[in-house]
Tab-separated table of C-alpha atoms and ligand atoms in Angstrom:
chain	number	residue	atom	x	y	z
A	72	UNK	CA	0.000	0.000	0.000
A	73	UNK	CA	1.386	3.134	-1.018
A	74	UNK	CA	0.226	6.406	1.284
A	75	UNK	CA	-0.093	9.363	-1.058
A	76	UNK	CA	-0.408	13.133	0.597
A	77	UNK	CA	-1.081	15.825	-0.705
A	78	UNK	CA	-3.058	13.784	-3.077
A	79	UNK	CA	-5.934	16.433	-3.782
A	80	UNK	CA	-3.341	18.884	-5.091
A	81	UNK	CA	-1.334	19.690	-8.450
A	82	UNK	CA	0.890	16.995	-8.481
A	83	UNK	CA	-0.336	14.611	-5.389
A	84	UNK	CA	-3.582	14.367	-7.453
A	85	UNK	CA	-1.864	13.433	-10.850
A	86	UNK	CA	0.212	10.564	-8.843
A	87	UNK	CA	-3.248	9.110	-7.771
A	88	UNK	CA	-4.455	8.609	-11.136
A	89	UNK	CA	-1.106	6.955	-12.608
A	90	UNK	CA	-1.283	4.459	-9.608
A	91	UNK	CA	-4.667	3.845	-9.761
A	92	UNK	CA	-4.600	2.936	-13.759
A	93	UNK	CA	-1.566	0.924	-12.548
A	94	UNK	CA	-3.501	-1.201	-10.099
A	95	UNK	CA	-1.021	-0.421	-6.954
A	96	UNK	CA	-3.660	-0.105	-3.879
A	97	UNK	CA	-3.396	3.690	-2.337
A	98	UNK	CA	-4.308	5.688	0.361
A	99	UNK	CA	-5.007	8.852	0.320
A	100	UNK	CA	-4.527	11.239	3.257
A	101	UNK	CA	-6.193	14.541	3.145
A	102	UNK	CA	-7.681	17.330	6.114
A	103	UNK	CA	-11.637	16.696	4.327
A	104	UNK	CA	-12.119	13.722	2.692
A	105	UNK	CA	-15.821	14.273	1.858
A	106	UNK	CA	-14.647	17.454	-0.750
A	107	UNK	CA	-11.270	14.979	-1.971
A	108	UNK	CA	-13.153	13.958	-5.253
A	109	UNK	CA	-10.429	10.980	-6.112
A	110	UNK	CA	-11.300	7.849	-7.833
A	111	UNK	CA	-13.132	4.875	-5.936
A	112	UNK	CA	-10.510	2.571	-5.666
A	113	UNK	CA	-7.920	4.808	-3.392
A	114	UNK	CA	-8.909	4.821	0.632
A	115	UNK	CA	-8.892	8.275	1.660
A	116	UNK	CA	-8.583	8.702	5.173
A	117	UNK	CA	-8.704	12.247	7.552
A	118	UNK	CA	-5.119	13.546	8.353
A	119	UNK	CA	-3.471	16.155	8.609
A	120	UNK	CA	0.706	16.315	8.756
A	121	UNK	CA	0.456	18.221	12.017
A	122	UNK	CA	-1.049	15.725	13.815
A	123	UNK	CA	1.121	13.307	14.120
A	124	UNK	CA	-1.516	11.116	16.093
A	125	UNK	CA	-3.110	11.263	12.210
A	126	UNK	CA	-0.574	10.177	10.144
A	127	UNK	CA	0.374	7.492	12.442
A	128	UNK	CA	-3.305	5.630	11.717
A	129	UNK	CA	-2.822	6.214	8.024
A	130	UNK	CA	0.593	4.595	8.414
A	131	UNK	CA	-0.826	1.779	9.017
A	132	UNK	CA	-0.282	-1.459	6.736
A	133	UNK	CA	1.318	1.493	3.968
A	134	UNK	CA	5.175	0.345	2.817
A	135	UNK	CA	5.811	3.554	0.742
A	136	UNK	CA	5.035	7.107	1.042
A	137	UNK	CA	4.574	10.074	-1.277
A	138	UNK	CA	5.328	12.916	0.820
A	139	UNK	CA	4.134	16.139	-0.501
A	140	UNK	CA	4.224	19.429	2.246
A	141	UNK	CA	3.619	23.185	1.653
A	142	UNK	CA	4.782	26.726	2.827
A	143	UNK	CA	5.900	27.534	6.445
A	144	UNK	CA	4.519	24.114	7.631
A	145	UNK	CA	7.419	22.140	5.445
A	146	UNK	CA	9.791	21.576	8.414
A	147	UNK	CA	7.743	20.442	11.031
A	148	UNK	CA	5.411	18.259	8.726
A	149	UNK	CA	7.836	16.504	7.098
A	150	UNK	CA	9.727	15.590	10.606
A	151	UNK	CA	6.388	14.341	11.627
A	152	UNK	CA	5.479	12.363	8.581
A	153	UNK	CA	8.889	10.810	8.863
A	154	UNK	CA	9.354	10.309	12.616
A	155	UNK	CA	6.024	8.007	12.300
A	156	UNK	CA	7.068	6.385	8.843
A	157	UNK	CA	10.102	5.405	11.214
A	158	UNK	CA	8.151	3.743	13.711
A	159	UNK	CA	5.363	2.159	11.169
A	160	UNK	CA	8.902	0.623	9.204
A	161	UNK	CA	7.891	1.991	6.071
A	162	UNK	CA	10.506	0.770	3.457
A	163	UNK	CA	10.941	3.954	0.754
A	164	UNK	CA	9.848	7.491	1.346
A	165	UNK	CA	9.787	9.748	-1.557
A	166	UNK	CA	9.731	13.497	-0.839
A	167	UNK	CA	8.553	16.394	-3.158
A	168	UNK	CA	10.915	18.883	-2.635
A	169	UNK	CA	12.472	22.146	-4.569
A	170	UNK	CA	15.223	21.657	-7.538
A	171	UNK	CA	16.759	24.550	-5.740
A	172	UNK	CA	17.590	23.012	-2.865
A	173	UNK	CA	21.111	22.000	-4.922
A	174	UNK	CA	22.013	25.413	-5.218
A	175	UNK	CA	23.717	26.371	-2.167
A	176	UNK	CA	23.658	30.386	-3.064
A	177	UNK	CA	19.590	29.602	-2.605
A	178	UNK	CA	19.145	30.933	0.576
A	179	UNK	CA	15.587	32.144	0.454
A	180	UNK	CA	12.898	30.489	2.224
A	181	UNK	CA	11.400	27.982	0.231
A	182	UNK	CA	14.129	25.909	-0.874
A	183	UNK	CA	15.433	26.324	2.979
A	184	UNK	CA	12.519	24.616	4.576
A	185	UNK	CA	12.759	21.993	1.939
A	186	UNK	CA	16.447	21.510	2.950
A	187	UNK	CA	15.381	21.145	6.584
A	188	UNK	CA	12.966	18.366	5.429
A	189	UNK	CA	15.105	16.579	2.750
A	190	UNK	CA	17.922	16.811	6.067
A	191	UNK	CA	15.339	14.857	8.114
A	192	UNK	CA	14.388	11.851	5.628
A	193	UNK	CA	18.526	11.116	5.306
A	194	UNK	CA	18.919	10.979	8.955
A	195	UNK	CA	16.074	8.994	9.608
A	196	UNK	CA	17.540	6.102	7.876
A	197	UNK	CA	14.315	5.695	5.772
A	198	UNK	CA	15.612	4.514	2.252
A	199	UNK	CA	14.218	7.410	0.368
A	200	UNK	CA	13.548	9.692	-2.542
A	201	UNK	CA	14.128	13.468	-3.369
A	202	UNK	CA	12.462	14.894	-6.079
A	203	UNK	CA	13.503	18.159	-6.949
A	204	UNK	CA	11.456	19.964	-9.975
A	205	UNK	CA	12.231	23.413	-11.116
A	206	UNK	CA	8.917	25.667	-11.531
A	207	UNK	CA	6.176	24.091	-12.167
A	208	UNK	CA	4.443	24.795	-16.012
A	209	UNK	CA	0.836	24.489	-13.728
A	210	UNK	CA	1.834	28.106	-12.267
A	211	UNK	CA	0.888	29.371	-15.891
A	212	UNK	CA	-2.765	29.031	-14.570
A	213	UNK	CA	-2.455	31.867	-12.416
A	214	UNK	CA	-2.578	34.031	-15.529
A	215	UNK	CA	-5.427	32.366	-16.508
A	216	UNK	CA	-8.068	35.270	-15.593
A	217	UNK	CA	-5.853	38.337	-17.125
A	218	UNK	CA	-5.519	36.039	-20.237
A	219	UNK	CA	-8.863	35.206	-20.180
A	220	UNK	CA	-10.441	38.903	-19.373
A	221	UNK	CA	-7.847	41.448	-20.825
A	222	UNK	CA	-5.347	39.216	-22.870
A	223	UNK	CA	-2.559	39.986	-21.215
A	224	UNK	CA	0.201	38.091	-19.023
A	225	UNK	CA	1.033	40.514	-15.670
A	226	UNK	CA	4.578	39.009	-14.180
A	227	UNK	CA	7.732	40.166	-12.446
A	228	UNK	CA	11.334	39.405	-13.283
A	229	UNK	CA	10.500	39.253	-16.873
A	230	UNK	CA	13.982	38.352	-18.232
A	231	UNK	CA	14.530	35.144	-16.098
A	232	UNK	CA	13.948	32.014	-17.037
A	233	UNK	CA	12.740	28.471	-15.735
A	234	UNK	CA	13.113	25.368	-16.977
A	235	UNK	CA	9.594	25.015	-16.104
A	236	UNK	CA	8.305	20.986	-15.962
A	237	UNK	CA	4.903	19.761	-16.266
A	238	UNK	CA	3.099	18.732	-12.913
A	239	UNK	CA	2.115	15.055	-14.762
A	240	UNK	CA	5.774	14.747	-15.651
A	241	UNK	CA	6.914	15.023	-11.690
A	242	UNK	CA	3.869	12.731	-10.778
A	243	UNK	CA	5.297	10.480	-14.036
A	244	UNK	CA	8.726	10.225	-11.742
A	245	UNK	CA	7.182	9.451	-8.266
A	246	UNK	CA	5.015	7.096	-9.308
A	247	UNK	CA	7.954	5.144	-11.181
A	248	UNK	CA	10.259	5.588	-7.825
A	249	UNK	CA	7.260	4.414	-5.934
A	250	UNK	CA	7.251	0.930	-8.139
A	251	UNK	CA	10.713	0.031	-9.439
A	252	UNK	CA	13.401	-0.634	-7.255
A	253	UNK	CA	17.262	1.661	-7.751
A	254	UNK	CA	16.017	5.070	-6.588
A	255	UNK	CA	16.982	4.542	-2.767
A	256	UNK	CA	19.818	7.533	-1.849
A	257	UNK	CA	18.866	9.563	-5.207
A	258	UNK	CA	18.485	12.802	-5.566
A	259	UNK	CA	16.399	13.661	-9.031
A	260	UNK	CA	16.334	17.037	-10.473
A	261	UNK	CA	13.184	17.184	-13.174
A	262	UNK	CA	12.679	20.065	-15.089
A	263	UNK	CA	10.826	20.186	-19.242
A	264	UNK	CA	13.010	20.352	-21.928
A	265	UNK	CA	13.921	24.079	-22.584
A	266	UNK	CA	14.644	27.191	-19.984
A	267	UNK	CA	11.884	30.208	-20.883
A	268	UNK	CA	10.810	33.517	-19.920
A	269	UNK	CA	7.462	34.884	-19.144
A	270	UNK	CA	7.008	36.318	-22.000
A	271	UNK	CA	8.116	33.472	-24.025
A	272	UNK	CA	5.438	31.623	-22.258
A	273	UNK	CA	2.902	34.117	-23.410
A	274	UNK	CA	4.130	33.889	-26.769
A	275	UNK	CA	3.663	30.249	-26.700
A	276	UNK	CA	0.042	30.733	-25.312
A	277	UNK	CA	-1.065	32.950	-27.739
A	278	UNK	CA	-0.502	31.225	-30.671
A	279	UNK	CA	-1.903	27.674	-29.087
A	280	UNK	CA	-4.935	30.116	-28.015
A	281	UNK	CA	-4.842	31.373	-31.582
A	282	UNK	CA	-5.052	35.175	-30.733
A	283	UNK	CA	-2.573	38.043	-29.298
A	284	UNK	CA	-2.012	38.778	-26.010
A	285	UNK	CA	0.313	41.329	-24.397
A	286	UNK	CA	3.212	40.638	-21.931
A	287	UNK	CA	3.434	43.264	-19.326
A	288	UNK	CA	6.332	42.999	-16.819
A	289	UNK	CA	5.545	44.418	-13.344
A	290	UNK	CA	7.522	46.105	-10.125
A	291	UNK	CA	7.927	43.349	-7.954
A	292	UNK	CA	5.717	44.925	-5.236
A	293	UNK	CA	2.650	44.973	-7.624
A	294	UNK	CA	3.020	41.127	-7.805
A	295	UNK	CA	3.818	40.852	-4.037
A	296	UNK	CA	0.319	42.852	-4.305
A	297	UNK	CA	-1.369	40.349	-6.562
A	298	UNK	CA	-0.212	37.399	-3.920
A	299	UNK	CA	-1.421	38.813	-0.892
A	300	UNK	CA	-5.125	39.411	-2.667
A	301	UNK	CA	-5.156	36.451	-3.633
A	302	UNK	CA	-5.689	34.912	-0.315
A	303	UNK	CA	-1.867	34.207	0.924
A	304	UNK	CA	-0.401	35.091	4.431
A	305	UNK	CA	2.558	37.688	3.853
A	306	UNK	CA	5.107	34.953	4.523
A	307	UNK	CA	4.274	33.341	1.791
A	308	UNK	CA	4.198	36.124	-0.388
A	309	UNK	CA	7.471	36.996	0.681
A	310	UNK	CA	9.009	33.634	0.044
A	311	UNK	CA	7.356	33.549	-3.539
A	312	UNK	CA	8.796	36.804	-4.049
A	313	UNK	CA	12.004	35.840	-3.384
A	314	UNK	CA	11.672	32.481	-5.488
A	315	UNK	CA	10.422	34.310	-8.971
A	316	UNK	CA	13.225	36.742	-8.346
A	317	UNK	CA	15.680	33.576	-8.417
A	318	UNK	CA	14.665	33.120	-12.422
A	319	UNK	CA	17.512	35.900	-12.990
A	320	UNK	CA	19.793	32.999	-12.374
A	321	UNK	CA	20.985	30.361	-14.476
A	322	UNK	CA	20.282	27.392	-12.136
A	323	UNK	CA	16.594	27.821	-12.644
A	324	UNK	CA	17.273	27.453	-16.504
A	325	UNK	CA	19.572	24.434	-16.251
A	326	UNK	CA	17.393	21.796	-18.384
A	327	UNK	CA	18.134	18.176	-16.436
A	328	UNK	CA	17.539	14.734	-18.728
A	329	UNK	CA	15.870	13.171	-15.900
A	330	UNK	CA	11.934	12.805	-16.558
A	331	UNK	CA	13.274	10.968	-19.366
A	332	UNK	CA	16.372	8.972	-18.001
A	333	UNK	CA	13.635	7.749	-14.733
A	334	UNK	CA	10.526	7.319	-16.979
A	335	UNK	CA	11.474	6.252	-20.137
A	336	UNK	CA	9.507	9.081	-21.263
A	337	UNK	CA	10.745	12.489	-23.173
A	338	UNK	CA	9.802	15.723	-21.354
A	339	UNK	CA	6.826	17.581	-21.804
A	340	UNK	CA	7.199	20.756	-23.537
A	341	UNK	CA	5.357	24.106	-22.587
A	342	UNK	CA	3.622	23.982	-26.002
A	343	UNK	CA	1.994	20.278	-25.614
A	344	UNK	CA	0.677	21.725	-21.533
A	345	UNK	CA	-0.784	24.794	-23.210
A	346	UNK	CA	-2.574	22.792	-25.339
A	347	UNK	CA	-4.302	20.171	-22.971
A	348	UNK	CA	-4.995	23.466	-21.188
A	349	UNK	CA	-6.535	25.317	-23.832
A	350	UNK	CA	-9.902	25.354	-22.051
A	351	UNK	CA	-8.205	27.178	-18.901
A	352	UNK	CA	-7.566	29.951	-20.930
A	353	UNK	CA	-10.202	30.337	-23.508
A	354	UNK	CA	-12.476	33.518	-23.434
A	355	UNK	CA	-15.997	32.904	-21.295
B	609	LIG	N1	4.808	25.489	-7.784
B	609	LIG	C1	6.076	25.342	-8.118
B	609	LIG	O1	6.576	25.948	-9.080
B	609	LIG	C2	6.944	24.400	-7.322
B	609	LIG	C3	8.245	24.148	-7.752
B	609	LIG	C4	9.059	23.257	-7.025
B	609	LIG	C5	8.553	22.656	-5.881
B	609	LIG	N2	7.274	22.929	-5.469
B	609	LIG	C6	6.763	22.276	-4.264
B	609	LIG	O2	5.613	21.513	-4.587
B	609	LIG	C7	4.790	21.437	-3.427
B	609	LIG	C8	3.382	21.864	-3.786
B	609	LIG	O3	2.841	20.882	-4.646
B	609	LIG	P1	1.405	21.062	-5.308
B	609	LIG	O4	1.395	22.329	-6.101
B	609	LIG	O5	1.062	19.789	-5.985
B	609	LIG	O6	0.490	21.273	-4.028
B	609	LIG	P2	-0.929	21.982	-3.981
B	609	LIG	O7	-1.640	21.816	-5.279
B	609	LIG	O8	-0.735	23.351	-3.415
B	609	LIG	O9	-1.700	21.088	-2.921
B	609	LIG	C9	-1.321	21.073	-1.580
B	609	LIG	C10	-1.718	19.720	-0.997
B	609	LIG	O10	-1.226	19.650	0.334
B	609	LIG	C11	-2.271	19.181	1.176
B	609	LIG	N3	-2.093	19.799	2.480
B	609	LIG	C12	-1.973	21.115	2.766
B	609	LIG	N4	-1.836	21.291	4.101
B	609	LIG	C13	-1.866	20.052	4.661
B	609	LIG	C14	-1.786	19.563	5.991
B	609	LIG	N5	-1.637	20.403	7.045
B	609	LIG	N6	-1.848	18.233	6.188
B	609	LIG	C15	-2.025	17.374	5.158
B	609	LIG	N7	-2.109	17.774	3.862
B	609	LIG	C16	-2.043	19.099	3.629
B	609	LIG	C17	-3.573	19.571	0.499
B	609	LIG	O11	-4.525	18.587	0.829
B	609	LIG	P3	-5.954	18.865	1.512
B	609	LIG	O12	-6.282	20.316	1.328
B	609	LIG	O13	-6.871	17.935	0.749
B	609	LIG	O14	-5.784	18.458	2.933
B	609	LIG	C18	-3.206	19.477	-0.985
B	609	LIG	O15	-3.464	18.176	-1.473
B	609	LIG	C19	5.439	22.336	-2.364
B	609	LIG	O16	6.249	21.556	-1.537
B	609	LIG	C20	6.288	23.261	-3.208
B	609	LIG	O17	7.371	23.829	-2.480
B	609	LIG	C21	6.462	23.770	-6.168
């Protein structure tokens, strides 16, 4: 049994599927089951990854663990996830964690926690997994109401550029690590096959939409702005902020072979996820 978190979420929810068509039983831990929506065949239990009391009963009878954990929280969670995978004996822990985390001149908060995190699964003697993708391509949705409304693209640090990876491709790699045997001890940066700026992106969307739209770059306190209305606490904003303005370096446009070398499977480019997300963007 494989124990799946974050399993209602970009990339959590993507791993579900791929098991699920591959017959491997999972569980599925989430904080409201009734709203999870996944597919009959996974057991979703109630948990949350601060309670450890939680995770400990959906430990129970799982061998492997996807371990997915977000913002602030990423410390603490993952030392409780994997302080109760050590008592349950899982065998293989595979942790979602930030391709930055490699570069040591990333000192900003995100990859930090993740560090913290990654630190914990290697000296819990857990054979595990680290994945590390670069941006994901699914953060392209959060233009989806300016392309949508006013066909334009609103971003910061317009000249830097992410290898940006597809959120199936990352759920592509876990669910392999999760079912063949070699991965133990590795470290596996994923990111799609070529580096790109905002604007490129928009350039890339407009002609799979079929129509112009404008790229507009913005100070980086209008988009510390856009965060903060958007719902998130001014931590996060902060560390976001401080993670977009890492695409002015080149280790965020470092394309890595690895999607393909684990999976057997060539990237996905920007191009093919625009197009399966055509309706995201389309004009109401
Ligand atoms: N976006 C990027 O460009 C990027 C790049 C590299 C790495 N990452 C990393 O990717 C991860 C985010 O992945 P994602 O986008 O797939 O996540 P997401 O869509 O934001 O979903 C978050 C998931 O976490 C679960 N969750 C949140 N709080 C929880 C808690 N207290 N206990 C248990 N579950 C909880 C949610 O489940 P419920 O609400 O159902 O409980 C949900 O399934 C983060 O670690 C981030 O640092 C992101």
């Amino acid at each position: 049994m494989i124990l799946v978190t974050g399993a209602t979420g970009t990339v959590g929810r993507s791993l579900v599927d791929r098991l699920v068509a591959a017959k491997v039983p999972v569980r599925a831990m989430t904080r409201r089951p009734a709203a999870a929506g996944l597919p009959a065949a996974v057991d979703v239990v109630a948990g949350d990854l601060g309670d450890r009391g939680s995770i400990a009963a959906a430990l129970r009878g799982v061998d492997r663990v996807f371990l997915l954990s977000t913002g602030p929280d990423i410390p603490t969670h993952d030392a409780n996830l994997i302080r109760e995978a050590t008592r349950a004996d899982v065998a293989h822990v595979v942790k979602l964690s930030s391709g930055r985390t490699g570069d040591d001149t990333a000192t900003d908060p995100i990859p930090s926690w993740h560090r913290r995190g990654e630190q914990a699964l290697r000296d819990s003697g857990i054979p595990g997994t680290i994945l590390g993708p670069l941006g994901f391509m699914a953060n392209a949705l959060h233009w989806a109401d300016s392309i949508r409304n006013r066909d334009s693209v609103f971003a910061a640090y317009g000249h830097g550029r992410i290898a940006v990876v597809d959120e199936h491709d990352i759920a592509s790699v876990a669910a392999t690590v999760l079912t063949t045997d070699g991965h133990d001890g590795r470290t596996y940066r994923l990111s799609g096959p070529e580096a790109l700026t905002p604007a490129e992106m928009t350039a890339v969307l407009a002609d799979v939409l079929g129509r112009p739209l404008r790229f507009l770059e913005v100070e980086p306190a209008a988009a510390r702005q856009a965060i903060l209305d958007h719902g998130l606490s001014e931590i996060m904003a902060d560390a976001i902020m401080a993670l977009r303005a890492t695409a002015l370096e080149s280790f965020t446009s470092v394309v890595h072979p690895t999607v393909q070398e684990v999976t057997g499977v060539r990237s996905t480019s920007f191009r093919e996820w625009a197009t399966r997300h055509l309706a995201d963007f389309a004009r109401v």
